[in-house]
CSV table of C-alpha atoms in Angstrom, one decimal:
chain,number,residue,atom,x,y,z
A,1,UNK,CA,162.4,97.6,49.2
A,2,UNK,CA,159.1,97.4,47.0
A,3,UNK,CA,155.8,96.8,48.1
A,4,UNK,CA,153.4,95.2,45.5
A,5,UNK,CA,150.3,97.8,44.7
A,6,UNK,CA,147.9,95.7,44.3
A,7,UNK,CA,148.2,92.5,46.7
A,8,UNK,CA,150.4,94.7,49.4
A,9,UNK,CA,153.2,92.2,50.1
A,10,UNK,CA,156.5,93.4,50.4
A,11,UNK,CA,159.1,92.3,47.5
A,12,UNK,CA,162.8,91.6,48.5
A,13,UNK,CA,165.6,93.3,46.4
A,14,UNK,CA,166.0,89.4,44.6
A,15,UNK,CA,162.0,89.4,42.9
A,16,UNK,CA,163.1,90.1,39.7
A,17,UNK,CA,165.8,87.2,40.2
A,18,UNK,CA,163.2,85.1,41.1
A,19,UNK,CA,161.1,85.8,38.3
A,20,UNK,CA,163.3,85.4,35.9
A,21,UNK,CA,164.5,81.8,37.2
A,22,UNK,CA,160.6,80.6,36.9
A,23,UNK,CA,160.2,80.5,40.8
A,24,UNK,CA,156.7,79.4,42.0
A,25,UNK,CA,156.0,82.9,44.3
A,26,UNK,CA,153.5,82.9,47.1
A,27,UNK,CA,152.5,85.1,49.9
A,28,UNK,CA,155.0,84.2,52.9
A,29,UNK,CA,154.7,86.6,56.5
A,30,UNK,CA,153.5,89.8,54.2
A,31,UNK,CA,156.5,89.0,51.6
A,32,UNK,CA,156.1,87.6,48.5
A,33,UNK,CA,158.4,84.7,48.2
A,34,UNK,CA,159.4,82.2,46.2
A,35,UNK,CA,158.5,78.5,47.4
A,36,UNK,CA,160.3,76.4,44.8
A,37,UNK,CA,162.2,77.3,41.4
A,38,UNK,CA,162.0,72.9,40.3
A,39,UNK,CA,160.6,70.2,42.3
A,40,UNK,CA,161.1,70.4,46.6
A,41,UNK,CA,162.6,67.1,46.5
A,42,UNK,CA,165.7,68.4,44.0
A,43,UNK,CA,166.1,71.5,45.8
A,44,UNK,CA,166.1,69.6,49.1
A,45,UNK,CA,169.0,67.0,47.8
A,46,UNK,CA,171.4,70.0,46.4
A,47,UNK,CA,171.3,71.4,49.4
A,48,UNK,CA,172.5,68.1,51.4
A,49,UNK,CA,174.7,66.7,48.7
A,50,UNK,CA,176.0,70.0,47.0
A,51,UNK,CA,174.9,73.8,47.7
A,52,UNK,CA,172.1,75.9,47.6
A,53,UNK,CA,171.3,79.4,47.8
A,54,UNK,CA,168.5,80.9,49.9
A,55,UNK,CA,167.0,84.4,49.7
A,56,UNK,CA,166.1,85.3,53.7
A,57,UNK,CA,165.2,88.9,53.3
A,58,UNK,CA,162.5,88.7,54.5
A,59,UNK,CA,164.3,88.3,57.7
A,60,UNK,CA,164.1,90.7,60.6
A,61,UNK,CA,167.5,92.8,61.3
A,62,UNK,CA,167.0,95.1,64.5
A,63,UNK,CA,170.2,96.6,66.0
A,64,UNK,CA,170.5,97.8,69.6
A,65,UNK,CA,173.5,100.3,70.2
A,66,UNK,CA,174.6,102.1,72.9
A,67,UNK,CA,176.7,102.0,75.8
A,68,UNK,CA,174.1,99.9,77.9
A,69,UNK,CA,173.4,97.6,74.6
A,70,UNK,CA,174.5,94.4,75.7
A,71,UNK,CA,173.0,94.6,79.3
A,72,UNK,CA,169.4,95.4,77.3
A,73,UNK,CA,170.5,92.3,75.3
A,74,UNK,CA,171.1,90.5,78.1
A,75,UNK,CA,167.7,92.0,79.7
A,76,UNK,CA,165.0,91.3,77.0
A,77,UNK,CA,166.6,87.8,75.7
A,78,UNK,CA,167.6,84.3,77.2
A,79,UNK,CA,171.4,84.9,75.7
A,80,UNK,CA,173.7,85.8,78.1
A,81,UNK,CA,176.0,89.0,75.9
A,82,UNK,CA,177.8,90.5,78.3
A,83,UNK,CA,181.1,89.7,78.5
A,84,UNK,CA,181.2,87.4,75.6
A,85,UNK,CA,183.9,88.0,72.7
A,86,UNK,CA,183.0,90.3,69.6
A,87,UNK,CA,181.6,88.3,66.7
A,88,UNK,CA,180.4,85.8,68.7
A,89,UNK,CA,176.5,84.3,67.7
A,90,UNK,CA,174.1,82.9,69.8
A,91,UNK,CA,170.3,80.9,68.4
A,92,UNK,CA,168.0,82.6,71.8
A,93,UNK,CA,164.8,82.9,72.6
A,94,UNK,CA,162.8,86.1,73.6
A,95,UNK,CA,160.3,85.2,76.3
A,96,UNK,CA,157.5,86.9,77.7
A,97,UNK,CA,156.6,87.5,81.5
A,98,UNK,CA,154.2,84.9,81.5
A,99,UNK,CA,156.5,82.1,80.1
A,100,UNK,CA,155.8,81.9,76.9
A,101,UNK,CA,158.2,82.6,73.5
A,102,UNK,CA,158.0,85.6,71.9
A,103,UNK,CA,160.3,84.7,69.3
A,104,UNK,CA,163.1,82.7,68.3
A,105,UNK,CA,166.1,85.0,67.4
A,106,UNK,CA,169.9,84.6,66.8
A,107,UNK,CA,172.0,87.4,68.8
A,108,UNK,CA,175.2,89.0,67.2
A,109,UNK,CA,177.6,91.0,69.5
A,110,UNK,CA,179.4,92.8,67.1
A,111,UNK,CA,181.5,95.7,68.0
A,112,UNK,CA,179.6,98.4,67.3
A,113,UNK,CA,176.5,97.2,68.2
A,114,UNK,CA,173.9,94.1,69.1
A,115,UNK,CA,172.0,92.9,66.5
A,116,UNK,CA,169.1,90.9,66.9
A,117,UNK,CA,167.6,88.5,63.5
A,118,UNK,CA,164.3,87.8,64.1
A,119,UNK,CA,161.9,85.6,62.3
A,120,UNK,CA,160.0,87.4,58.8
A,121,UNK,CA,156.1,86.3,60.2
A,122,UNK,CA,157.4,88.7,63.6
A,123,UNK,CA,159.4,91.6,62.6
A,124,UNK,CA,156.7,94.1,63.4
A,125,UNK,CA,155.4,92.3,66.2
A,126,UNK,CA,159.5,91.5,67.9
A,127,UNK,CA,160.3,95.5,66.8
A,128,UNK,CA,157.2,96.8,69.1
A,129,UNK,CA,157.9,94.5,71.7
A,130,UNK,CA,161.8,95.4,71.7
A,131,UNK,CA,161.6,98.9,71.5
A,132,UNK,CA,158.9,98.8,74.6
A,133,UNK,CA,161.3,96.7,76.8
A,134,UNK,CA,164.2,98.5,75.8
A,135,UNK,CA,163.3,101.6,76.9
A,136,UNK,CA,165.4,104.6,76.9
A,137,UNK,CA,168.1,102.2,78.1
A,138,UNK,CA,169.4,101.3,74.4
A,139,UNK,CA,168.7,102.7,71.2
A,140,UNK,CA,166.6,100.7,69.1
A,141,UNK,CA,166.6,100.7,65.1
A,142,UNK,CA,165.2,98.6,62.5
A,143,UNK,CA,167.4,97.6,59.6
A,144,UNK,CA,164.7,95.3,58.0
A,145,UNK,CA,163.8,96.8,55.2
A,146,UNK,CA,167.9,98.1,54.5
A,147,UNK,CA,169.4,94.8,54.4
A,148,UNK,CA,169.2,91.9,52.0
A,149,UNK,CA,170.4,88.6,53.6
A,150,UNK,CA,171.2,85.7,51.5
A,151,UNK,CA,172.1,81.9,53.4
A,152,UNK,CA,174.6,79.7,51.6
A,153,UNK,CA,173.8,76.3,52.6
A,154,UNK,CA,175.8,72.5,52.0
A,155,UNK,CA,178.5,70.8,51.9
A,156,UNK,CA,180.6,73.1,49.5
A,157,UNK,CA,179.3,76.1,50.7
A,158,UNK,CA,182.8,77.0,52.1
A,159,UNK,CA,184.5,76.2,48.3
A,160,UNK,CA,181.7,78.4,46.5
A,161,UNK,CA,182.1,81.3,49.5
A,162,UNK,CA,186.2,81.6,49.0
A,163,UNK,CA,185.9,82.5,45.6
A,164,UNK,CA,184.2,85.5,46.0
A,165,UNK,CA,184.7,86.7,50.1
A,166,UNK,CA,187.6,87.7,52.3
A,167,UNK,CA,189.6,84.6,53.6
A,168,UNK,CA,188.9,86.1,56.8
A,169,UNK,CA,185.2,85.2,56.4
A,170,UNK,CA,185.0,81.7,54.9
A,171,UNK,CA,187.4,80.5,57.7
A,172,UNK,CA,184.7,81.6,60.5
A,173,UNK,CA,184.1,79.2,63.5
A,174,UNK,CA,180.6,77.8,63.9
A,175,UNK,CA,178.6,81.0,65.5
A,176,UNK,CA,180.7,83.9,64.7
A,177,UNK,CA,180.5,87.0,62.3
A,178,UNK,CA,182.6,89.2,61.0
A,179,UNK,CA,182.5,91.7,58.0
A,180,UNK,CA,184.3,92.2,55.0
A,181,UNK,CA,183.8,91.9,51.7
A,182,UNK,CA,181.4,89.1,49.5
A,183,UNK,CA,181.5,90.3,45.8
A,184,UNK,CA,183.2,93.7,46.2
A,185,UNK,CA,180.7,95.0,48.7
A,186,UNK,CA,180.9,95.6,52.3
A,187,UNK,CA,179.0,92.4,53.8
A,188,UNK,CA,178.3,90.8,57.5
A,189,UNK,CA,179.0,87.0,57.4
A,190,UNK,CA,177.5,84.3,59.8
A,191,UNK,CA,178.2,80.8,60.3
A,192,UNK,CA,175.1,79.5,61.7
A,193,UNK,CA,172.4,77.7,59.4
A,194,UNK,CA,169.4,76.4,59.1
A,195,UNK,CA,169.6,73.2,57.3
A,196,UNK,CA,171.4,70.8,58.9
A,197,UNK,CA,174.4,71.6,56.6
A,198,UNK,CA,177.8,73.9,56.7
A,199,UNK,CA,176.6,77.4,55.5
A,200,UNK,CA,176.7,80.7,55.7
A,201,UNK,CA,174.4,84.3,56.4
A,202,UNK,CA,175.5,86.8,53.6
A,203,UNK,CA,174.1,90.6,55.1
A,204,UNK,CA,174.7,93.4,52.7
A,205,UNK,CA,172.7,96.8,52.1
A,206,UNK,CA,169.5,96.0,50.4
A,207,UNK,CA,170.2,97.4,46.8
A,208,UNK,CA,173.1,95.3,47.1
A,209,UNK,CA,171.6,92.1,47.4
A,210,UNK,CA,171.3,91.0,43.9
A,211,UNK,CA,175.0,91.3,43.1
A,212,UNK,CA,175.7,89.4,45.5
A,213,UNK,CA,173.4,86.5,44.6
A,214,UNK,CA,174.7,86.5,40.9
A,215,UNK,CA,178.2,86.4,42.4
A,216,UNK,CA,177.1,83.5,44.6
A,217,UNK,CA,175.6,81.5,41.9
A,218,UNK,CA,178.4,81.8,39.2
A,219,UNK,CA,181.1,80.8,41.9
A,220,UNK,CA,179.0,77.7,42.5
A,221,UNK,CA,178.2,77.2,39.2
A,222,UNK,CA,180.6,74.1,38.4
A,223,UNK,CA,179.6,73.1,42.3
A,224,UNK,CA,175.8,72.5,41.1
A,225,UNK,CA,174.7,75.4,43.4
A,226,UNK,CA,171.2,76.4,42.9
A,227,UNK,CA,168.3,78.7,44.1
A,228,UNK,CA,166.1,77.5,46.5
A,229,UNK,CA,163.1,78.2,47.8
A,230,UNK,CA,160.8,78.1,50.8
A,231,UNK,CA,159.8,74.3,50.2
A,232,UNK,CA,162.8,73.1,50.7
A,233,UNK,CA,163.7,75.4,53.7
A,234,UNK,CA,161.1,73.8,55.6
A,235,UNK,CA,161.9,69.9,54.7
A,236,UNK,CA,165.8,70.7,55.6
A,237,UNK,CA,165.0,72.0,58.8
A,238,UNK,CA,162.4,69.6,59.5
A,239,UNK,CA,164.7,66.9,59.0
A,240,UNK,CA,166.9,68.6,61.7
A,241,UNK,CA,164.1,68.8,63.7
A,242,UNK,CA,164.4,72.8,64.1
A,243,UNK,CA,160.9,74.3,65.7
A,244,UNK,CA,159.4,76.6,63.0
A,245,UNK,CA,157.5,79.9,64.6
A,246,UNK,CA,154.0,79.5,64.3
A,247,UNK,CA,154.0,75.6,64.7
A,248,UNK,CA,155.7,74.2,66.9
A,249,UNK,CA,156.4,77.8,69.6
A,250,UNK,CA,154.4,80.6,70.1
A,251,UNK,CA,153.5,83.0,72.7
A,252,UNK,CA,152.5,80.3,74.9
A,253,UNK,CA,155.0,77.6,74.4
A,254,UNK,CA,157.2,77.0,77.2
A,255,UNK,CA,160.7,76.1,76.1
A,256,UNK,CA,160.9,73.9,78.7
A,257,UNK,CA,158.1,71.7,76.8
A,258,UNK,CA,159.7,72.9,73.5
A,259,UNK,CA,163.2,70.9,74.3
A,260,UNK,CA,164.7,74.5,74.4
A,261,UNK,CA,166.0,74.2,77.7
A,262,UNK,CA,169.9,74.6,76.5
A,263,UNK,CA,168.5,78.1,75.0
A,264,UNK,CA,167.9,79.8,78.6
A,265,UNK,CA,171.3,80.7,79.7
A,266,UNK,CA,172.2,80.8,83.1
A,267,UNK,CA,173.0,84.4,83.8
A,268,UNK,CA,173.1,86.8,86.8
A,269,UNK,CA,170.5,89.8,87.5
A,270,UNK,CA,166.8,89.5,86.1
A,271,UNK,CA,165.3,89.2,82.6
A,272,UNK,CA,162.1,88.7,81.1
A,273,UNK,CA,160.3,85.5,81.9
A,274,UNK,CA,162.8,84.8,84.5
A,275,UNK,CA,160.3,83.8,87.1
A,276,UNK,CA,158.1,81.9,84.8
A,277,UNK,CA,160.9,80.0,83.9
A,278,UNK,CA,162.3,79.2,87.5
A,279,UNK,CA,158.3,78.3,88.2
A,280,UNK,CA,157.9,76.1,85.1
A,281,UNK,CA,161.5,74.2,85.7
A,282,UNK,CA,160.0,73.5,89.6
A,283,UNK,CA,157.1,72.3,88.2
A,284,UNK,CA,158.4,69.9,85.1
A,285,UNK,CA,157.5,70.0,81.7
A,286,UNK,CA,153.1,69.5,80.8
A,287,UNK,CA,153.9,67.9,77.7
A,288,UNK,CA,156.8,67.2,75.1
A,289,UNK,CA,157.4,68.1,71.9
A,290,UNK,CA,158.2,64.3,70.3
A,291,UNK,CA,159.9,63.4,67.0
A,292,UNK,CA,158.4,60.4,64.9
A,293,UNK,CA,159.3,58.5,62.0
A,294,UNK,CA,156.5,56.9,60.0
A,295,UNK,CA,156.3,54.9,56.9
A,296,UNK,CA,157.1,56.1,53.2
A,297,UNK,CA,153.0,56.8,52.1
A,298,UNK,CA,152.4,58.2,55.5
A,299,UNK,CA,152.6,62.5,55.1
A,300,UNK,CA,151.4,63.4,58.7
A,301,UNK,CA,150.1,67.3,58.8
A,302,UNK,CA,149.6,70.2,61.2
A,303,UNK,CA,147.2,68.9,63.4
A,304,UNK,CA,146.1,65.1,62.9
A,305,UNK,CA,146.2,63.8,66.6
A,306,UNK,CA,148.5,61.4,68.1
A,307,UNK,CA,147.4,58.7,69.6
A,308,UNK,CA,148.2,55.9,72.3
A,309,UNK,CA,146.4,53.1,72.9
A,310,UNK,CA,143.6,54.7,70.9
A,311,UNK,CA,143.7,57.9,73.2
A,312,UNK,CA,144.7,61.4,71.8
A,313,UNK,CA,147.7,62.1,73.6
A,314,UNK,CA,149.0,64.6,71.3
A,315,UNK,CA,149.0,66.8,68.2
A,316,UNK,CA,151.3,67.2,64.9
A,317,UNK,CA,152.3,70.7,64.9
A,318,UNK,CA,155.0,70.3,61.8
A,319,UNK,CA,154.6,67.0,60.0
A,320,UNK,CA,156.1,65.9,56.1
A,321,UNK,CA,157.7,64.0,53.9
A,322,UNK,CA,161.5,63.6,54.4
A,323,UNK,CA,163.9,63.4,51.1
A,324,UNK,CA,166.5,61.6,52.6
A,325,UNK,CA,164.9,59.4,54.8
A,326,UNK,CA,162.2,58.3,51.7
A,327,UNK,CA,159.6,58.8,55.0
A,328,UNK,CA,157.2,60.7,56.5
A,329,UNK,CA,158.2,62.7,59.6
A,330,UNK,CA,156.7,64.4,62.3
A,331,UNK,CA,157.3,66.8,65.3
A,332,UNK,CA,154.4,67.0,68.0
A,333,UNK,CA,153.8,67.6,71.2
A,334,UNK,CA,152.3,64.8,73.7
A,335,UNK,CA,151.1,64.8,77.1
A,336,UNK,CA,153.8,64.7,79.8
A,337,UNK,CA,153.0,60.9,81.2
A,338,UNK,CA,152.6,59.8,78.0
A,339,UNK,CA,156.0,61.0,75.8
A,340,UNK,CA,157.6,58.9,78.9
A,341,UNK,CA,156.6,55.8,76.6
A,342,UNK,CA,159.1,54.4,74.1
A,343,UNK,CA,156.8,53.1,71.4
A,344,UNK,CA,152.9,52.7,71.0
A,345,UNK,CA,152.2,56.1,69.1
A,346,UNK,CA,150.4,56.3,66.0
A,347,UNK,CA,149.3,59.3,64.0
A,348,UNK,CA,145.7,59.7,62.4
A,349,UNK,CA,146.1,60.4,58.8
A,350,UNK,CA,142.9,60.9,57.0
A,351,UNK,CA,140.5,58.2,59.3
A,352,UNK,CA,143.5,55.8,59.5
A,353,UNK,CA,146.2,55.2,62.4
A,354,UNK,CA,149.9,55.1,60.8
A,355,UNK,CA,152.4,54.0,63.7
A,356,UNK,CA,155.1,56.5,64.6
A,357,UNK,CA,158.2,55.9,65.8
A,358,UNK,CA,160.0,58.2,68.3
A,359,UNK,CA,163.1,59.5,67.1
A,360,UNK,CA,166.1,60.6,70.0
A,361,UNK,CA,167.7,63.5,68.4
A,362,UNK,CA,168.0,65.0,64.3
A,363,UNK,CA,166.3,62.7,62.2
A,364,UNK,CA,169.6,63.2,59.9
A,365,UNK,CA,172.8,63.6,61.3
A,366,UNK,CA,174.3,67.2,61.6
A,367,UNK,CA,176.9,68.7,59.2
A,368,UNK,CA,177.4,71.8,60.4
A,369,UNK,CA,181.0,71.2,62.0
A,370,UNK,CA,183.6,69.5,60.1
A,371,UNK,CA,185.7,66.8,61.8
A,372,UNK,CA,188.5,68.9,63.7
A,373,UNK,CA,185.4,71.2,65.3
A,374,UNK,CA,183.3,68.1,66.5
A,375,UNK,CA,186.7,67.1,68.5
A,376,UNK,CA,186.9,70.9,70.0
């Protein structure tokens, strides 16, 4: 780990990679990351059409062991652990007593231990909070600054990641880890993703990191892998329509407004938020978090309103331009009685009104299963 002198940002193992491949670098969550290495738009279409290769060190890793781990898990998280197979994944939410989302977090049970991936803009805040509720019940460490974590993202991420990993690990089932080895180093590998796309989390020790993002790259080479940065990140998952920390939850988003219903498990015994939860699922959702489809000059932002029948009903909270669909796009939430409307939106986009179109699910169909998992 470094830590810039002068503008105090944390640097991931991969700076000097990024550097050297001409990335535009700005200050992301305290790290200094790169945003784009070409234009958004081609880094956006590699990643759909071929592969691309993401730097996520900045990435929280906090691992809970102990005997009580997984009941802690299960405690201070909406995944349900306990019980569940080794190796299996699960996206969660932590949730405060009042309601609201701490974070959104993905869950590994692995065999030694539970590990926890929280989002880069949160580490310091989820590791206080985790360590508080965890108690003396589970040991608590943070890993952040030990681990670089690289996602391989697209369609021939599996090709690229069999020419340089253990079968065992380029044949995983959507959700699971397991470790082995990616380049000749010891490495945990994920199926998960953030894009949309087939892909893969690639965790190794920190120093290790840029080995194993050289390795990446020259396996993908003839597959027109590439780099890419931040930019691109956020159109992919946009496009998915994947809630973004800091925009579209926070600390006082219910999930049940955020569509994130699916990500409270049903479980026995009590965790956090529980009775918020049962008391905000009695009550129904206050508002909605909508997807909309606008035209191809129309670039909604955090924000601008949305209206109905020229009344604010709503607000953008992650709004762009969409590569694929050659369209702007939008995710915001809208007063309860009015999201029950099926058209008559429009968004205010610098003093004019641009109609929006709700969208029912992903605004681009998922890839992240191949044919014979869809049918499972």
């Amino acid at each position: 780990m470094s830590l810039d002198s002068e503008q105090q940002m944390y640097r991931t193992a991969l700076y000097d990679r990024h550097a050297a491949a001409g990335a535009k670098m700005v200050p992301f969550a305290g790290w200094e990351m790169p945003i784009q290495y070409a234009s958004i738009l081609e880094e956006h279409t590699a990643v759909r059409e071929k592969a691309g290769l993401f730097d996520v060190s900045h990435m929280g890793e906090v691992i809970l062991s102990g005997p009580d781990r997984e009941r802690v898990a299960d405690r201070i998280t909406t995944a349900r652990i306990e019980g569940t197979e080794k190796g299996e994944v699960q996206y969660a939410l932590l949730m405060n007593e009042q309601g609201g989302i701490v974070d959104d977090i993905l869950v590994y049970n692995l065999p030694e231990a539970v590990l926890l991936v929280v989002n880069g803009a949160n580490w310091k805040k989820d590791l206080d909070w985790i360590r508080r509720q965890a108690g003396n019940d589970a040991e608590v460490r943070d890993d952040s600054l030990a681990t670089s974590q690289v996602a391989l993202q697209g369609p021939r991420s599996t090709e690229i990641l069999g020419k340089v990993a253990d079968r065992s690990l380029f044949r995983l089932p959507y959700y699971r880890a397991a470790r082995g080895k990616v380049a000749g180093v010891d490495a945990l590998v994920s199926r998960t993703g953030y894009t949309g796309e087939r892909g893969y989390e690639v965790y190794v020790k920190w120093d290790d990191g840029p080995a194993v993002w050289d390795a990446l790259l020259e396996a993908g080479r003839d597959a027109g892998i590439r780099p890419i940065g931040l930019g691109a990140r956020d159109s992919l998952r946009m496009e998915m329509r994947y809630c973004l920390y800091g925009n579209d939850i926070s600390d006082t988003t219910s999930p049940l407004d955020a569509g994130l219903r699916w990500v409270v498990r049903a479980k026995e015994g009590d965790w956090i938020g529980r009775r918020a939860w049962e008391a905000a699922l009695a009550a129904g959702p206050k508002r909605k978090l909508l997807a909309f489809r606008l035209g191809p000059r129309d670039l909604p932002r955090h924000g601008y309103p949305i209206l109905r029948e020229g009344k604010t009903v709503g607000t953008v909270t992650s709004g762009g331009f969409s590569p694929t669909l050659k369209t702007g796009i939008a995710l915001g939430y809208v007063d309860a009685a009015a999201a029950k409307a099926k058209d008559g939106f429009t968004i205010e986009i610098r003093n004019r009104e641009a109609e929006a179109i709700p969208v029912k699910g992903s605004f681009v169909p998922s890839s992240v299963k191949d044919d014979e998992e869809e049918g499972q």
